[in-house]
Short mmCIF file of C-alpha atoms in Angstrom, two decimals:
data_model
loop_
_atom_site.label_atom_id
_atom_site.label_comp_id
_atom_site.label_asym_id
_atom_site.label_seq_id
_atom_site.Cartn_x
_atom_site.Cartn_y
_atom_site.Cartn_z
CA MET A 1 86.49 136.10 94.17
CA ASN A 2 89.70 134.29 93.20
CA GLU A 3 90.22 130.53 92.79
CA LEU A 4 91.43 130.00 96.33
CA SER A 5 88.73 132.01 98.07
CA GLU A 6 86.10 130.36 95.85
CA ALA A 7 87.30 126.91 96.86
CA ARG A 8 87.33 127.89 100.53
CA ALA A 9 83.85 129.37 100.26
CA LEU A 10 82.57 125.95 99.30
CA ARG A 11 83.28 124.72 102.82
CA ALA A 12 80.30 126.64 104.20
CA ASP A 13 77.78 124.51 102.33
CA ALA A 14 79.78 121.37 101.68
CA PRO A 15 77.47 118.36 101.23
CA LEU A 16 77.75 115.55 103.73
CA PRO A 17 77.87 112.58 102.37
CA ASP A 18 81.63 103.46 88.32
CA SER A 19 87.81 89.96 65.94
CA ASP A 20 90.22 92.87 65.11
CA ARG A 21 93.51 92.84 66.94
CA LEU A 22 94.34 95.85 69.01
CA ALA A 23 96.73 98.27 67.38
CA PRO A 24 100.26 98.15 68.79
CA GLN A 25 99.89 101.38 70.76
CA ARG A 26 96.68 100.23 72.37
CA ALA A 27 98.33 96.97 73.26
CA GLN A 28 101.15 98.91 74.88
CA LEU A 29 98.68 100.86 77.00
CA THR A 30 96.81 97.70 77.92
CA GLN A 31 100.06 96.07 78.99
CA ALA A 32 100.80 99.07 81.17
CA PHE A 33 97.43 98.67 82.89
CA GLN A 34 97.99 94.94 83.27
CA ARG A 35 101.25 95.67 85.05
CA GLU A 36 99.26 97.82 87.43
CA THR A 37 96.31 95.46 87.84
CA PRO A 38 97.42 91.83 88.02
CA GLY A 39 95.02 88.95 88.32
CA ARG A 40 92.87 89.36 85.18
CA ARG A 41 90.51 86.50 84.57
CA THR A 42 90.79 84.02 81.79
CA ALA A 43 87.95 82.65 79.67
CA THR A 44 87.88 79.20 81.19
CA VAL A 45 85.37 77.43 83.40
CA ARG A 46 86.75 77.12 86.90
CA THR A 47 85.59 75.52 90.09
CA SER A 48 87.49 77.91 92.29
CA LEU A 49 88.27 81.58 92.13
CA PRO A 50 91.82 82.68 91.28
CA ARG A 51 93.87 84.48 93.86
CA ARG A 52 93.29 88.21 94.20
CA ARG A 53 96.03 90.71 94.85
CA ILE A 54 95.56 93.50 97.34
CA VAL A 55 94.22 95.92 94.73
CA LEU A 56 90.88 94.60 93.54
CA VAL A 57 90.12 95.66 89.96
CA THR A 58 87.05 94.52 88.06
CA ALA A 59 86.57 94.20 84.32
CA ALA A 60 85.22 97.75 84.28
CA ALA A 61 88.37 99.15 85.81
CA ALA A 62 86.54 101.01 88.52
CA GLY A 63 87.02 103.21 91.62
CA ALA A 64 85.64 104.38 94.93
CA LEU A 65 82.14 103.70 96.23
CA ALA A 66 80.49 105.65 99.03
CA VAL A 67 78.13 103.65 101.23
CA THR A 68 76.23 106.12 103.39
CA GLY A 69 74.36 104.75 106.35
CA GLY A 70 73.91 101.44 104.54
CA VAL A 71 72.44 103.10 101.43
CA VAL A 72 74.57 102.84 98.32
CA ALA A 73 75.32 106.07 96.51
CA SER A 74 74.76 105.79 92.76
CA LEU A 75 74.58 108.23 89.88
CA PRO A 76 72.59 107.81 86.66
CA ASP A 77 74.32 108.27 83.32
CA ASP A 78 72.44 111.48 82.59
CA THR A 79 73.22 113.45 85.76
CA PRO A 80 72.81 117.11 84.70
CA ALA A 81 75.64 119.61 85.00
CA THR A 82 75.32 121.76 88.12
CA ALA A 83 78.01 124.41 87.55
CA PRO A 84 76.65 127.98 87.48
CA VAL A 85 76.00 129.36 84.01
CA GLY A 86 79.04 131.16 82.64
CA THR A 87 81.69 129.55 84.82
CA GLY A 88 82.92 127.15 82.13
CA ARG A 89 86.06 125.02 82.38
CA GLN A 90 88.54 126.21 84.99
CA LEU A 91 92.04 124.87 85.61
CA LEU A 92 92.88 125.80 89.18
CA SER A 93 96.25 126.91 90.45
CA ALA A 94 98.34 124.54 92.54
CA ARG A 95 97.22 126.21 95.77
CA ALA A 96 93.54 126.31 94.83
CA SER A 97 93.73 122.70 93.64
CA ALA A 98 95.17 121.59 96.99
CA ASP A 99 92.44 123.51 98.82
CA THR A 100 89.74 121.87 96.69
CA LEU A 101 91.18 118.41 97.32
CA GLU A 102 91.26 119.12 101.05
CA LEU A 103 87.57 120.05 100.82
CA ALA A 104 86.95 116.72 99.07
CA ALA A 105 88.86 114.89 101.82
CA ALA A 106 86.94 116.67 104.59
CA THR A 107 83.64 115.86 102.86
CA VAL A 108 84.19 112.13 102.37
CA GLU A 109 85.67 111.80 105.86
CA LYS A 110 82.20 112.56 107.27
CA LEU A 111 80.53 109.70 105.43
CA GLY A 112 78.71 107.10 107.46
CA VAL A 113 79.56 103.58 106.33
CA THR A 114 78.14 100.10 106.72
CA GLU A 115 80.28 97.15 105.70
CA PRO A 116 78.42 94.56 103.55
CA GLY A 117 77.58 91.17 105.03
CA PRO A 118 79.77 88.20 104.03
CA LYS A 119 77.14 86.79 101.66
CA GLN A 120 76.33 90.10 99.99
CA TRP A 121 77.64 91.01 96.55
CA VAL A 122 79.37 94.16 95.32
CA TYR A 123 77.88 95.22 91.99
CA GLU A 124 79.62 97.33 89.35
CA LYS A 125 78.66 98.39 85.85
CA GLY A 126 81.37 100.01 83.79
CA THR A 127 82.16 101.06 80.24
CA SER A 128 85.47 101.11 78.40
CA LEU A 129 85.83 103.58 75.53
CA GLY A 130 88.60 104.71 73.21
CA GLN A 131 89.27 101.29 71.64
CA GLY A 132 86.63 100.90 68.96
CA GLU A 133 83.00 100.47 70.01
CA PRO A 134 82.24 101.14 73.70
CA GLN A 135 82.28 97.97 75.79
CA THR A 136 79.97 97.80 78.79
CA SER A 137 80.04 95.02 81.36
CA GLU A 138 78.53 94.22 84.74
CA GLN A 139 80.26 92.32 87.50
CA TRP A 140 79.20 90.97 90.89
CA THR A 141 81.75 89.92 93.53
CA ARG A 142 80.76 88.22 96.78
CA TRP A 143 82.08 90.11 99.79
CA ASP A 144 83.87 87.12 101.34
CA GLY A 145 85.61 86.27 98.06
CA THR A 146 83.81 83.00 97.39
CA GLY A 147 81.82 83.99 94.31
CA GLU A 148 81.84 86.07 91.15
CA ALA A 149 79.43 86.71 88.30
CA ARG A 150 79.42 88.77 85.12
CA LEU A 151 77.50 89.98 82.07
CA PRO A 152 78.20 89.60 79.24
CA GLY A 153 79.67 86.17 79.81
CA ILE A 154 83.11 85.10 78.64
CA PRO A 155 83.30 82.18 76.18
CA ARG A 156 84.85 79.08 77.70
CA SER A 157 87.57 77.14 75.96
CA GLY A 158 86.54 74.34 73.59
CA ASP A 159 83.14 74.03 71.96
CA ILE A 160 81.17 77.27 72.37
CA SER A 161 78.32 76.50 69.97
CA ASP A 162 75.81 76.75 72.80
CA PHE A 163 77.43 79.78 74.46
CA ASP A 164 75.05 82.62 75.28
CA PRO A 165 76.84 85.88 76.22
CA ASN A 166 73.60 87.31 77.60
CA LYS A 167 73.29 84.55 80.21
CA LEU A 168 74.66 85.43 83.62
CA GLN A 169 77.84 83.47 84.40
CA VAL A 170 78.38 82.69 88.07
CA TRP A 171 81.41 81.03 89.69
CA TYR A 172 81.72 79.81 93.26
CA GLY A 173 84.80 78.62 95.09
CA PRO A 174 86.11 77.81 98.58
CA ASN A 175 86.87 80.49 101.13
CA GLN A 176 90.51 81.40 100.56
CA GLU A 177 90.95 84.18 103.12
CA GLU A 178 92.62 82.15 105.87
CA LYS A 179 94.77 80.26 103.36
CA TRP A 180 96.04 83.50 101.79
CA LYS A 181 96.84 84.92 105.21
CA LYS A 182 98.53 81.75 106.50
CA GLU A 183 100.66 81.26 103.38
CA GLY A 184 101.67 84.92 103.18
CA TYR A 185 100.00 85.79 99.89
CA ASP A 186 99.29 89.44 99.14
CA ASP A 187 95.92 88.41 97.70
CA ARG A 188 92.77 89.72 99.35
CA SER A 189 89.05 89.22 99.14
CA GLN A 190 87.09 92.45 98.89
CA ARG A 191 86.34 92.12 102.59
CA GLN A 192 90.00 91.71 103.57
CA PHE A 193 91.09 94.59 101.35
CA TYR A 194 88.41 96.90 102.72
CA ARG A 195 89.37 96.08 106.30
CA PHE A 196 93.04 96.70 105.51
CA LEU A 197 92.22 100.15 104.13
CA ALA A 198 90.05 100.89 107.17
CA THR A 199 93.13 100.56 109.41
CA LEU A 200 95.06 103.24 107.50
CA PRO A 201 95.47 106.82 108.70
CA SER A 202 94.01 109.59 106.54
CA ASP A 203 97.33 111.42 106.72
CA PRO A 204 98.59 111.02 103.12
CA ASP A 205 102.26 110.34 103.87
CA ARG A 206 101.58 107.69 106.50
CA MET A 207 98.81 106.12 104.42
CA MET A 208 100.87 105.89 101.23
CA SER A 209 103.81 104.49 103.20
CA ALA A 210 101.60 101.71 104.61
CA ILE A 211 100.20 100.93 101.16
CA ARG A 212 103.67 100.75 99.57
CA LYS A 213 104.71 98.21 102.19
CA GLU A 214 102.08 95.88 100.75
CA HIS A 215 103.89 96.12 97.40
CA ALA A 216 100.57 95.69 95.61
CA ILE A 217 101.33 97.01 92.13
CA GLY A 218 105.03 96.27 91.73
CA ASP A 219 107.92 98.48 90.73
CA ILE A 220 108.67 99.83 87.27
CA LYS A 221 112.30 100.61 86.47
CA GLY A 222 112.97 104.33 86.12
CA GLU A 223 109.67 105.44 87.63
CA THR A 224 109.79 108.67 89.63
CA THR A 225 108.18 109.03 93.04
CA ALA A 226 105.49 111.32 91.57
CA GLU A 227 104.72 108.84 88.77
CA ARG A 228 104.55 105.97 91.24
CA ASP A 229 102.22 107.86 93.57
CA TRP A 230 99.85 108.75 90.72
CA ARG A 231 99.81 105.14 89.51
CA GLU A 232 99.25 103.80 93.04
CA ILE A 233 96.36 106.20 93.70
CA ASP A 234 94.83 105.60 90.26
CA VAL A 235 94.76 101.83 90.85
CA LEU A 236 93.29 102.21 94.33
CA TYR A 237 90.45 104.34 92.98
CA ARG A 238 89.47 101.46 90.69
CA SER A 239 88.51 99.46 93.78
CA VAL A 240 84.76 99.36 94.33
CA LEU A 241 84.55 99.91 98.10
CA ILE A 242 86.92 102.28 99.89
CA PRO A 243 86.40 103.31 103.55
CA PRO A 244 85.99 107.07 104.22
CA ASN A 245 89.36 107.42 105.95
CA ALA A 246 91.17 105.97 102.93
CA GLN A 247 89.15 108.07 100.48
CA ALA A 248 90.20 111.18 102.41
CA GLY A 249 93.83 110.10 102.42
CA LEU A 250 93.79 109.56 98.66
CA PHE A 251 92.53 113.09 98.00
CA ARG A 252 95.22 114.50 100.27
CA ALA A 253 97.85 112.36 98.56
CA LEU A 254 96.75 113.65 95.14
CA ALA A 255 97.26 117.20 96.40
CA LYS A 256 100.92 116.41 97.17
CA ILE A 257 101.80 115.12 93.69
CA PRO A 258 103.88 117.74 91.85
CA GLY A 259 101.97 119.10 88.88
CA ALA A 260 98.57 117.72 89.92
CA ARG A 261 95.76 120.17 89.17
CA VAL A 262 91.99 120.30 89.59
CA GLU A 263 89.71 121.21 86.68
CA LYS A 264 86.20 122.46 87.41
CA GLY A 265 83.15 122.95 85.23
CA ILE A 266 83.74 119.86 83.13
CA LYS A 267 81.94 116.62 82.28
CA ASP A 268 83.15 113.04 82.49
CA PRO A 269 83.43 110.89 79.31
CA ILE A 270 79.70 110.06 79.34
CA GLY A 271 78.47 113.59 80.01
CA ARG A 272 78.02 113.68 83.79
CA ALA A 273 78.94 116.82 85.70
CA ALA A 274 82.45 116.37 87.12
CA ILE A 275 85.64 117.81 88.42
CA GLY A 276 88.90 116.35 87.16
CA VAL A 277 92.27 115.80 88.81
CA THR A 278 95.01 115.82 86.20
CA VAL A 279 98.72 115.38 85.69
CA THR A 280 100.49 115.96 82.39
CA TYR A 281 103.60 114.07 81.32
CA THR A 282 105.71 116.03 78.83
CA LYS A 283 107.77 112.91 78.15
CA PRO A 284 106.81 109.22 78.38
CA SER A 285 106.49 107.93 81.93
CA ALA A 286 108.12 104.66 82.94
CA SER A 287 104.67 103.03 82.83
CA GLY A 288 104.12 104.08 79.19
CA HIS A 289 101.92 107.15 79.59
CA LEU A 290 102.30 110.53 77.91
CA GLY A 291 100.30 113.75 77.96
CA LYS A 292 97.27 114.50 80.11
CA GLN A 293 96.05 111.85 82.56
CA GLU A 294 92.73 112.56 84.27
CA ILE A 295 90.60 111.10 87.05
CA PHE A 296 86.97 112.27 87.31
CA PHE A 297 84.87 112.81 90.44
CA ASP A 298 81.34 113.98 91.15
CA PRO A 299 81.55 117.72 91.99
CA LYS A 300 79.29 117.43 95.07
CA THR A 301 79.93 114.01 96.64
CA TYR A 302 83.47 113.50 95.24
CA THR A 303 82.58 109.98 94.22
CA TYR A 304 84.90 108.42 91.61
CA LEU A 305 83.39 108.46 88.09
CA GLY A 306 86.15 107.27 85.77
CA GLU A 307 89.42 108.17 84.07
CA ILE A 308 91.23 108.95 80.84
CA ALA A 309 94.79 107.67 80.37
CA HIS A 310 96.84 108.65 77.33
CA ALA A 311 99.62 106.37 76.12
CA ALA A 312 103.02 107.26 74.76
CA PRO A 313 103.42 106.63 70.99
CA PHE A 314 104.22 103.05 70.18
CA GLU A 315 107.84 102.56 69.15
CA LEU A 316 108.59 99.84 66.62
CA PRO A 317 111.56 97.60 67.39
CA GLU A 318 114.87 98.89 66.07
CA GLY A 319 115.46 97.80 62.48
CA THR A 320 111.76 97.39 61.67
CA SER A 321 110.69 99.12 58.47
CA GLN A 322 106.93 98.88 59.00
CA SER A 323 105.10 102.21 58.75
CA PRO A 324 103.17 103.41 61.80
CA MET A 325 99.43 102.70 61.71
CA PRO A 326 96.93 105.57 61.95
CA SER A 327 95.73 104.17 65.28
CA GLN A 328 99.19 104.76 66.72
CA ASP A 329 98.28 108.41 67.14
CA PRO A 330 99.68 109.58 70.52
CA ASN A 331 96.20 110.85 71.38
CA THR A 332 94.92 107.27 71.66
CA ALA A 333 93.47 106.91 75.14
CA LEU A 334 92.09 104.26 77.42
CA ILE A 335 88.83 105.68 78.79
CA THR A 336 86.89 103.94 81.54
CA VAL A 337 83.81 105.05 83.45
CA ARG A 338 81.73 103.63 86.24
CA ASN A 339 78.07 103.74 85.24
CA ALA A 340 76.52 102.28 88.39
CA TRP A 341 77.48 100.42 91.53
CA GLY A 342 76.09 99.16 94.80
CA VAL A 343 75.69 96.30 97.25
CA VAL A 344 73.09 93.62 96.50
CA ASN A 345 72.01 90.31 97.99
CA LYS A 346 72.57 87.98 95.04
CA PRO A 347 74.36 87.82 91.68
CA GLY A 348 72.29 89.28 88.87
CA ALA A 349 70.54 91.79 91.15
CA ARG A 350 71.03 95.51 90.60
CA PRO A 351 70.81 98.35 93.15
#
C-alpha cells in the first residue's frame, strides 16, 4: 500500500469528532511573532481590558479547540503513541499530504459544536520551550470579552513586595463589543471572532480571501503569497475556539501551500502522538523564519497541539564587530504547545 492509498484507506474508519535578557536571535524571533500577534498584555493593573484584534492569541500561543456536543475535547500530556509498530516517521508526498489534509478537513467538518454562554470562560494551559527553562501558564478569557485571568500572575508596576505569582489574577472591564463595531475597530472578543469565523465558507480560497479582507495580521514587505498564507493560518490556529467549518477550511488551505508536507508517526514537543504539517524555508522568509516550520495535530481528532518555528540567524548591524553568541545558532526555535483547554464557568476553574 502506497502513501496515497494508505491515506485514502483511513477514510473508512475516520473518527467523528493547547533575569537574563533574551539573546539577539531569540529577540528577533519574538519580534516576528509580535508582528503576527498584536495586543500583548502589559504588566500593569488595569480597570478595563485592552482592545483585542481579530486574531485572539493567549500567552500560551495556542490553536484550535474542538467542542463536541457541548463537551470539550482535551488531551493529557502523556497521550500514548498510536501508530502501528514499525511504521516510524513518514514524510508524505505532496499528493498524499493533500489527501491526508482533506481527510482531516472532512473529519472536523462533522464535529458538533455548542457555543459557550456569554458568562463562560475559555481556559487554556500552554507551555513555551526553546528559550531556557520551559514556561507554563494558564489563562482564562470570558466569552463576551469582559474578563481575563491568568496564572502565574504578572507583577504590577511599582512596589511588588507583596506580589504572589501563584495567586490568580483576574481583571474585569466594560463590554466593548458594540463600541468596537460602531467605531470600526478590527478588535474582537472571543465571541465576536468565533461568530465571524462561523460565517466563512470551508472552501479554502474563499475563506482565506475573506480573512485577508479583515487585515488581521498586517503586511510584511517582501513576503510571498505562500509565506503569507502559512503565517495567516499559523496565527489562526493559535486561537482557542474555531468553528468546524473554519477548521476544515484551514486544513484545505494548508494543502494548497507550495511545499507543505505532512509527517506521520511522530510526537509533538512534549511526547504526544502527532502528525505534523511542515514547510521548509531554504532562505530567510520576510517574517524572519528559516528552515523547518511545523504545526502539530492529534493523529485521530486533528486537534491542534502546538508548533515549532525556527528563526533565521541574527544579523548584527553593519559595522558592528561583536562576535556572535552561541545562542545565535540558526537552530534556535520557538516551541509552543497546548497542554489543556476547555470551557469553564468561572476563572480559576479547570475542565
